[in-house]
Amino acid sequence: MPPSAPDPARLLVVDDNQINRMMLTRSLEQEGHLVETAENGKEGLEKFRTGAFDLMLLDIEMPVMNGFEVLEACLNDFDLRQIPIIMTSAMEELDAVVKCVELGAEDYLTKPVNPILLRARVNASLEKKRLRDEQRKLFRTFATKEVAEELLREGFSLGGQMVTASVMVTDIRSFTTIAESQSPSDSIELLNQYFSMMFDAITHNGGIVNQIVGDGVLAVFGAPIFYEDHRERAVKAGLQMLEQLKIFNENQLAQNKTAIRIGIGITSGKMVAGYTGTQNRAIYTCIGDTVNLADRIQEYTKEALRPLLIDEDTRKGLPAEYQLEDLGKIVFKGKNQAVNVFAVMR
Amino acid sequence: MPILNLDTFNNLKQSAGAEFVHELMGAFFNDFAEQIEHMQTALAANDAESFRRAAHSIKSNALTFGAEDLAALARELESMGREKNFEAGNRLDVLKEAFESVKTRLNQLR
């Protein structure tokens, strides 16, 4: 979306000074936004709590409840915390403004407000909010609430980093055949039940689902939030998936429905991780040899006739209680070096 | 310091529109009368905080129009209110005079 034509946003202007309210309202309406006003902090907070706003412009110096108190109340509220607040202040109040920005105000403007600066700051704040909302939606779908909130707290400065993490690739065996043997709605229902089981095992162990392609899932453990034990977490998730799948299949067979088999490949090592996409849609992705190898190893489960395979690096992170079978060194297509592969039995 | 900084005023007119600025001037004139009343009441009641707040409001409005002289006076009164200096009362007439000059100038520019 070009910056000159942003979506109309719902803005709340809180200022005890009528001239300031008129000025701000005028400038913002000229930008095509929908503006409501409040004359003091208390009234402002009450209106803001209705949840009908995308952004608040908040004066500091006000009777009844000042801007500082309103800001604190908003930052302590889980839902209100997500909505940007721009402080408006007189030049002399810069100390107070700095304190507000440190506390968590999105930005500030000095009065009398310059309309060009006003437009720039409001649009930048709205854009940042839009992006955060997108991320939040995505995170809520693909990670636990805790992971999502931690990511949001830490910000999005994670783009394009070399990280050490574990990657898991899963795939349903001959899903195409399964899909052809039953109705489309049955196939979708099967997939949905399957995904909810898999996601549960992944997020429960601190992993993040990065991608779903068809019936395949790519998940990462240890990035963007680092866990020392990311290798074990990934393997634990894999074992839980297989266990849940066993119960699921028993149920399926009891109802005369199709049982499914899956392959899981887990590798660990360095990879490039970061947010990719556009301002309207960004996802956290991992790329590199480690990721490719996970896919190859997953494919190899068909030949090995073992559902859960890991590489040497992952094995090194596992405590002794895991029962492994050394499948020896395998040369994968497109790889120069042979890779030692292990099957995780339990 | 000029009664009215014409650059500020013209910028305001250009960005907000002449008609709107006219409306804004009306609000400014009415508000000033109200704030002066607040200041007088506050002085009588030794209420430094209300006095300071009214002065702050006048300063803010004066700056919007580029009335720098008036803003400086109001800023001075705001400081006096903050310091609970009740001799500020003697300055109210000066403030009113400065406002009348601004009002005359603004009316000329309508």
XYZ file of C-alpha atoms in Angstrom:
456
model
C 0.000 0.000 0.000
C 1.533 3.354 -0.957
C 2.139 5.607 2.056
C 0.121 8.404 0.481
C -3.107 6.372 0.628
C -3.283 4.477 3.902
C -6.468 2.818 5.130
C -8.623 5.080 7.247
C -7.822 4.363 10.874
C -9.865 5.017 13.983
C -7.964 7.500 16.103
C -8.571 8.875 19.568
C -7.329 12.359 20.392
C -7.078 13.048 24.119
C -6.314 16.648 25.034
C -7.851 19.086 27.516
C -7.173 21.995 25.193
C -9.947 22.647 22.695
C -7.702 24.327 20.119
C -5.366 21.337 20.183
C -8.269 18.926 19.766
C -9.602 20.949 16.835
C -6.179 21.153 15.200
C -5.356 17.481 15.571
C -8.813 16.377 14.486
C -8.645 18.611 11.445
C -5.217 17.384 10.354
C -6.086 13.725 10.888
C -9.442 13.995 9.137
C -7.700 15.621 6.195
C -5.675 12.393 6.026
C -8.905 10.440 5.791
C -8.892 9.036 9.333
C -11.877 8.739 11.640
C -11.301 10.804 14.754
C -12.896 10.901 18.176
C -11.843 13.141 21.025
C -11.771 13.162 24.805
C -11.213 16.175 27.065
C -9.287 14.567 29.874
C -7.343 11.433 30.719
C -10.185 9.655 32.472
C -12.626 10.170 29.609
C -9.877 9.185 27.167
C -9.115 5.943 28.956
C -12.806 5.035 29.122
C -13.207 5.583 25.383
C -9.960 3.772 24.610
C -11.127 0.763 26.618
C -14.099 0.269 24.300
C -11.502 -1.166 21.950
C -12.688 0.832 18.988
C -9.356 2.512 18.206
C -6.189 1.816 16.229
C -4.118 4.559 17.823
C -4.293 7.220 20.528
C -2.748 10.689 20.544
C -2.311 11.524 24.193
C -1.586 14.867 25.833
C 0.583 14.717 28.948
C -0.597 17.747 30.889
C -4.296 17.209 31.693
C -6.709 17.520 34.608
C -8.534 14.572 36.263
C -6.031 12.026 34.977
C -2.867 13.081 33.206
C -1.350 11.472 30.119
C 1.278 9.712 32.143
C -1.332 7.939 34.252
C -3.349 7.010 31.172
C -0.245 5.590 29.490
C 0.590 3.476 32.531
C -2.960 2.135 32.736
C -2.837 1.168 29.057
C 0.556 -0.505 29.297
C -0.678 -2.589 32.219
C -3.655 -3.796 30.203
C -2.966 -6.818 28.010
C -5.256 -5.731 25.171
C -4.599 -1.994 25.280
C -0.858 -2.557 25.325
C -1.042 -3.643 21.693
C -2.395 -0.294 20.468
C 0.122 2.457 19.732
C 0.062 5.650 21.768
C 1.709 8.826 20.532
C 2.360 11.401 23.242
C 1.728 15.054 22.425
C 3.445 17.619 24.589
C 4.745 21.135 24.861
C 8.425 21.697 24.119
C 9.110 22.231 27.827
C 7.831 18.775 28.700
C 10.533 16.845 26.873
C 11.719 15.187 30.084
C 8.249 13.796 30.673
C 8.009 12.682 27.055
C 11.287 10.790 27.242
C 9.964 8.982 30.298
C 6.783 8.071 28.379
C 8.698 6.700 25.396
C 10.920 4.693 27.736
C 7.817 3.297 29.394
C 6.403 2.140 26.089
C 4.749 5.010 24.241
C 5.175 4.443 20.509
C 6.344 7.956 19.660
C 5.829 11.628 20.509
C 5.050 14.960 18.905
C 5.609 18.457 20.238
C 2.885 21.073 20.076
C 1.934 23.001 18.085
C 1.912 19.867 15.992
C 3.396 20.105 12.519
C 0.872 18.438 10.154
C 3.583 16.782 8.066
C 5.263 15.247 11.105
C 1.864 14.255 12.436
C 1.038 12.387 9.261
C 4.425 10.669 9.157
C 4.376 9.532 12.790
C 0.752 8.399 12.731
C 1.220 6.429 9.526
C 4.463 4.869 10.737
C 2.833 3.839 14.015
C -0.209 2.406 12.255
C 2.004 0.476 9.879
C 4.013 -0.953 12.755
C 0.793 -1.934 14.487
C -0.504 -3.580 11.328
C 2.673 -5.619 11.071
C 2.559 -6.558 14.744
C -1.073 -7.645 14.390
C -0.127 -9.830 11.437
C 2.732 -11.370 13.382
C 0.540 -11.939 16.395
C -2.097 -13.682 14.299
C 0.547 -15.834 12.696
C 2.295 -16.642 15.957
C -0.959 -17.574 17.650
C -1.586 -20.057 14.877
C 1.865 -21.542 14.686
C 3.278 -21.309 18.194
C 2.173 -21.374 21.780
C 0.866 -18.182 23.280
C 3.967 -17.970 25.483
C 6.329 -18.184 22.539
C 4.234 -15.696 20.591
C 4.242 -13.166 23.400
C 7.945 -13.593 24.019
C 8.616 -12.932 20.351
C 6.446 -9.863 20.411
C 8.151 -8.553 23.524
C 11.592 -9.084 22.065
C 10.663 -7.330 18.856
C 11.365 -8.369 15.300
C 15.020 -7.590 14.965
C 15.612 -11.224 14.181
C 15.824 -10.967 10.426
C 18.611 -12.840 8.671
C 20.560 -14.365 11.521
C 22.750 -17.409 11.582
C 21.314 -19.587 14.314
C 21.953 -23.050 15.676
C 18.697 -24.922 15.899
C 16.919 -28.183 15.129
C 14.616 -28.630 12.175
C 11.862 -31.185 11.833
C 10.220 -32.199 8.590
C 7.197 -34.496 8.646
C 5.213 -36.043 5.867
C 2.270 -38.402 5.565
C 3.054 -41.588 3.639
C 1.102 -41.850 0.390
C -1.397 -39.191 1.303
C -2.299 -38.760 -2.355
C -3.523 -42.350 -2.442
C -5.467 -41.803 0.751
C -6.989 -38.621 -0.643
C -8.087 -40.384 -3.832
C -9.775 -43.184 -1.906
C -12.101 -40.967 0.099
C -14.231 -37.848 -0.268
C -12.527 -34.434 -0.307
C -14.255 -33.402 2.903
C -13.050 -36.579 4.629
C -9.516 -35.826 3.450
C -9.610 -32.294 4.785
C -11.037 -33.487 8.074
C -8.320 -36.095 8.322
C -5.657 -33.464 7.632
C -7.080 -31.069 10.168
C -7.158 -33.702 12.892
C -3.662 -34.750 11.973
C -2.294 -31.191 12.000
C -3.848 -30.360 15.326
C -2.118 -33.439 16.781
C 1.226 -32.573 15.227
C 1.066 -28.880 16.161
C 0.254 -29.842 19.684
C 3.372 -31.990 19.987
C 5.539 -29.291 18.360
C 4.347 -26.290 20.329
C 4.202 -28.294 23.550
C 7.952 -28.801 23.222
C 8.675 -25.167 22.396
C 8.888 -25.557 18.642
C 7.394 -23.348 15.977
C 5.631 -24.545 12.859
C 7.233 -22.608 10.037
C 5.492 -23.990 7.026
C 2.803 -26.360 5.949
C 3.046 -27.600 2.410
C 0.273 -29.996 1.514
C 0.443 -32.624 4.216
C 4.039 -31.765 5.142
C 5.118 -29.690 8.091
C 8.380 -27.833 8.687
C 9.032 -26.967 12.317
C 11.992 -25.402 14.080
C 13.214 -25.777 17.660
C 15.623 -23.337 19.283
C 14.894 -20.338 17.062
C 13.880 -17.560 17.227
C 13.900 -18.357 20.931
C 16.994 -20.272 21.830
C 16.780 -23.393 23.964
C 19.971 -25.148 25.029
C 18.194 -28.507 24.657
C 16.619 -27.839 21.241
C 17.820 -31.208 19.882
C 16.108 -33.189 22.610
C 12.985 -31.027 22.364
C 12.699 -31.830 18.652
C 13.146 -35.555 19.217
C 10.673 -35.524 22.105
C 8.148 -33.810 19.849
C 8.753 -36.481 17.193
C 8.219 -39.314 19.654
C 5.052 -37.668 20.979
C 3.743 -37.336 17.451
C 4.239 -41.038 16.823
C 2.587 -41.930 20.102
C -0.428 -39.717 19.403
C -0.625 -41.060 15.893
C -0.825 -44.602 17.270
C -3.873 -43.680 19.362
C -5.340 -41.771 16.463
C -4.948 -44.769 14.149
C -6.571 -47.121 16.644
C -9.556 -44.791 16.688
C -9.609 -44.515 12.933
C -9.561 -48.278 12.470
C -12.272 -48.743 15.097
C -14.476 -46.471 12.953
C -13.480 -48.205 9.726
C -11.512 -45.169 8.649
C -8.061 -44.874 7.121
C -4.988 -45.182 9.292
C -2.026 -42.992 8.366
C 1.692 -43.468 8.558
C 4.200 -40.667 8.732
C 7.902 -40.045 8.327
C 9.824 -37.615 10.499
C 13.302 -36.279 9.799
C 15.194 -34.179 12.324
C 18.526 -32.419 11.776
C 20.455 -29.885 13.829
C 23.057 -27.307 13.054
C 23.528 -23.863 11.673
C 20.933 -22.262 9.478
C 19.886 -18.821 8.350
C 16.701 -17.784 10.083
C 14.678 -14.637 9.812
C 11.501 -12.929 8.814
C 10.767 -12.882 5.150
C 7.861 -11.465 3.250
C 6.304 -8.063 2.736
C 4.992 -5.452 5.112
C 1.568 -7.043 4.930
C 2.671 -10.602 5.366
C 5.837 -11.878 6.943
C 6.776 -15.322 8.190
C 9.660 -16.723 10.131
C 11.659 -19.062 7.912
C 14.811 -21.136 8.095
C 17.002 -21.939 5.140
C 20.237 -23.799 4.542
C 21.780 -27.250 4.273
C 20.510 -28.348 7.671
C 16.950 -27.719 6.505
C 17.465 -29.525 3.181
C 19.020 -32.473 4.952
C 16.010 -32.798 7.274
C 13.843 -33.209 4.202
C 16.164 -35.856 2.701
C 16.290 -37.781 5.965
C 12.513 -37.623 6.193
C 12.294 -39.121 2.695
C 14.707 -41.834 3.759
C 12.249 -43.086 6.424
C 10.461 -44.866 3.536
C 13.527 -46.936 2.747
C 14.712 -47.356 6.298
C 11.240 -48.435 7.415
C 11.724 -46.439 10.596
C 9.383 -43.487 11.193
C 11.755 -41.182 13.072
C 15.262 -40.480 11.797
C 17.854 -38.000 13.021
C 21.336 -36.887 12.009
C 24.594 -37.099 13.926
C 24.426 -33.529 15.262
C 20.987 -34.148 16.748
C 22.123 -37.426 18.304
C 24.900 -35.583 20.148
C 22.311 -33.535 22.010
C 20.394 -36.549 23.324
C 20.810 -37.956 26.818
C 21.718 -41.646 27.114
C 18.166 -42.824 27.887
C 17.088 -42.547 24.252
C 17.248 -45.832 22.405
C 18.835 -45.360 19.005
C 19.682 -47.563 16.083
C 22.708 -46.596 14.003
C 21.725 -46.925 10.335
C 25.226 -46.111 9.145
C 26.431 -43.508 6.672
C 24.049 -42.619 3.879
C 24.864 -40.571 0.784
C 21.857 -38.425 -0.088
C 21.026 -37.061 -3.494
C 22.693 -33.696 -4.050
C 24.989 -34.094 -1.054
C 28.706 -34.730 -1.366
C 29.301 -36.179 2.043
C 27.779 -39.233 3.604
C 25.615 -38.537 6.632
C 25.366 -40.781 9.637
C 21.683 -41.464 10.254
C 20.086 -42.817 13.418
C 16.598 -44.132 14.026
C 15.051 -43.125 17.310
C 13.263 -46.160 18.755
C 12.075 -44.561 21.992
C 9.439 39.293 19.437
C 6.685 39.827 16.854
C 3.030 40.019 17.851
C 2.409 37.374 15.256
C 4.929 35.217 13.425
C 3.493 35.379 9.910
C 5.311 32.269 8.732
C 3.655 30.202 11.446
C 0.273 31.756 10.778
C 0.474 31.304 6.999
C 1.580 27.701 7.381
C -1.370 27.083 9.643
C -3.716 28.666 7.121
C -2.241 26.702 4.278
C -2.387 23.310 5.934
C -5.685 23.638 7.783
C -7.554 25.914 5.356
C -8.663 29.542 5.768
C -12.186 28.678 6.818
C -11.019 26.316 9.514
C -8.491 28.848 10.822
C -11.334 31.353 11.089
C -13.233 28.883 13.233
C -10.095 28.188 15.252
C -9.629 31.906 15.911
C -13.151 32.125 17.327
C -12.384 29.240 19.681
C -9.111 30.889 20.667
C -10.788 34.215 21.509
C -13.501 32.534 23.593
C -11.016 30.284 25.324
C -8.791 33.204 26.274
C -11.650 34.973 28.041
C -12.414 31.751 29.929
C -8.820 31.132 30.906
C -8.391 34.715 32.192
C -11.430 34.136 34.367
C -9.936 30.875 35.650
C -6.711 32.682 36.456
C -8.466 35.419 38.376
C -10.532 32.904 40.343
C -7.416 30.807 40.980
C -5.519 33.831 42.256
C -8.318 34.741 44.645
C -8.327 31.172 45.952
C -4.518 30.883 46.086
C -4.890 27.936 43.702
C -1.485 27.945 41.982
C -2.125 24.711 40.074
C -5.282 25.979 38.327
C -3.511 29.226 37.583
C -0.580 27.398 36.038
C -2.860 25.178 33.975
C -4.766 28.150 32.524
C -1.497 29.880 31.648
C -0.290 26.647 30.012
C -3.432 26.545 27.871
C -3.014 30.154 26.729
C 0.633 29.504 25.895
C -0.261 26.442 23.862
C -2.942 28.289 21.875
C -0.746 31.334 21.305
C 1.963 29.094 19.824
C -0.529 27.493 17.447
C -1.169 30.886 15.842
C 2.429 32.075 16.028
C 1.638 34.670 18.722
C 5.101 34.435 20.201
C 4.929 37.521 22.386
C 1.753 36.330 24.067
C 3.171 32.801 24.399
C 6.280 34.131 26.150
C 4.177 36.051 28.647
C 1.953 33.065 29.284
C 5.005 30.848 29.731
C 6.304 33.302 32.330
C 2.984 33.129 34.198
C 3.005 29.341 33.952
C 6.416 29.287 35.662
C 5.221 31.671 38.326
C 2.251 29.400 38.964
C 4.544 26.403 39.214
C 6.655 28.266 41.769
C 3.511 29.381 43.620
C 4.501 32.982 43.068
C 1.273 34.913 43.535
C 2.697 38.180 42.338
C 1.734 36.759 38.950
C -1.535 38.647 39.374
C 0.212 41.863 38.509
C 1.087 40.447 35.127
C -2.472 39.569 34.103
C -3.126 43.029 32.657
C 0.010 42.795 30.544
C -1.191 39.411 29.308
C -4.609 40.821 28.400
C -2.996 43.707 26.522
C -0.790 41.327 24.574
C -3.842 39.251 23.719
C -5.747 42.309 22.447
C -2.849 43.086 20.087
C -2.876 39.517 18.807
C -6.631 39.597 18.365
C -6.447 42.858 16.389
C -3.681 41.459 14.189
C -5.526 38.195 13.591
C -8.743 40.031 12.724
C -6.801 42.058 10.160
C -5.634 38.836 8.557
C -9.054 37.234 8.253
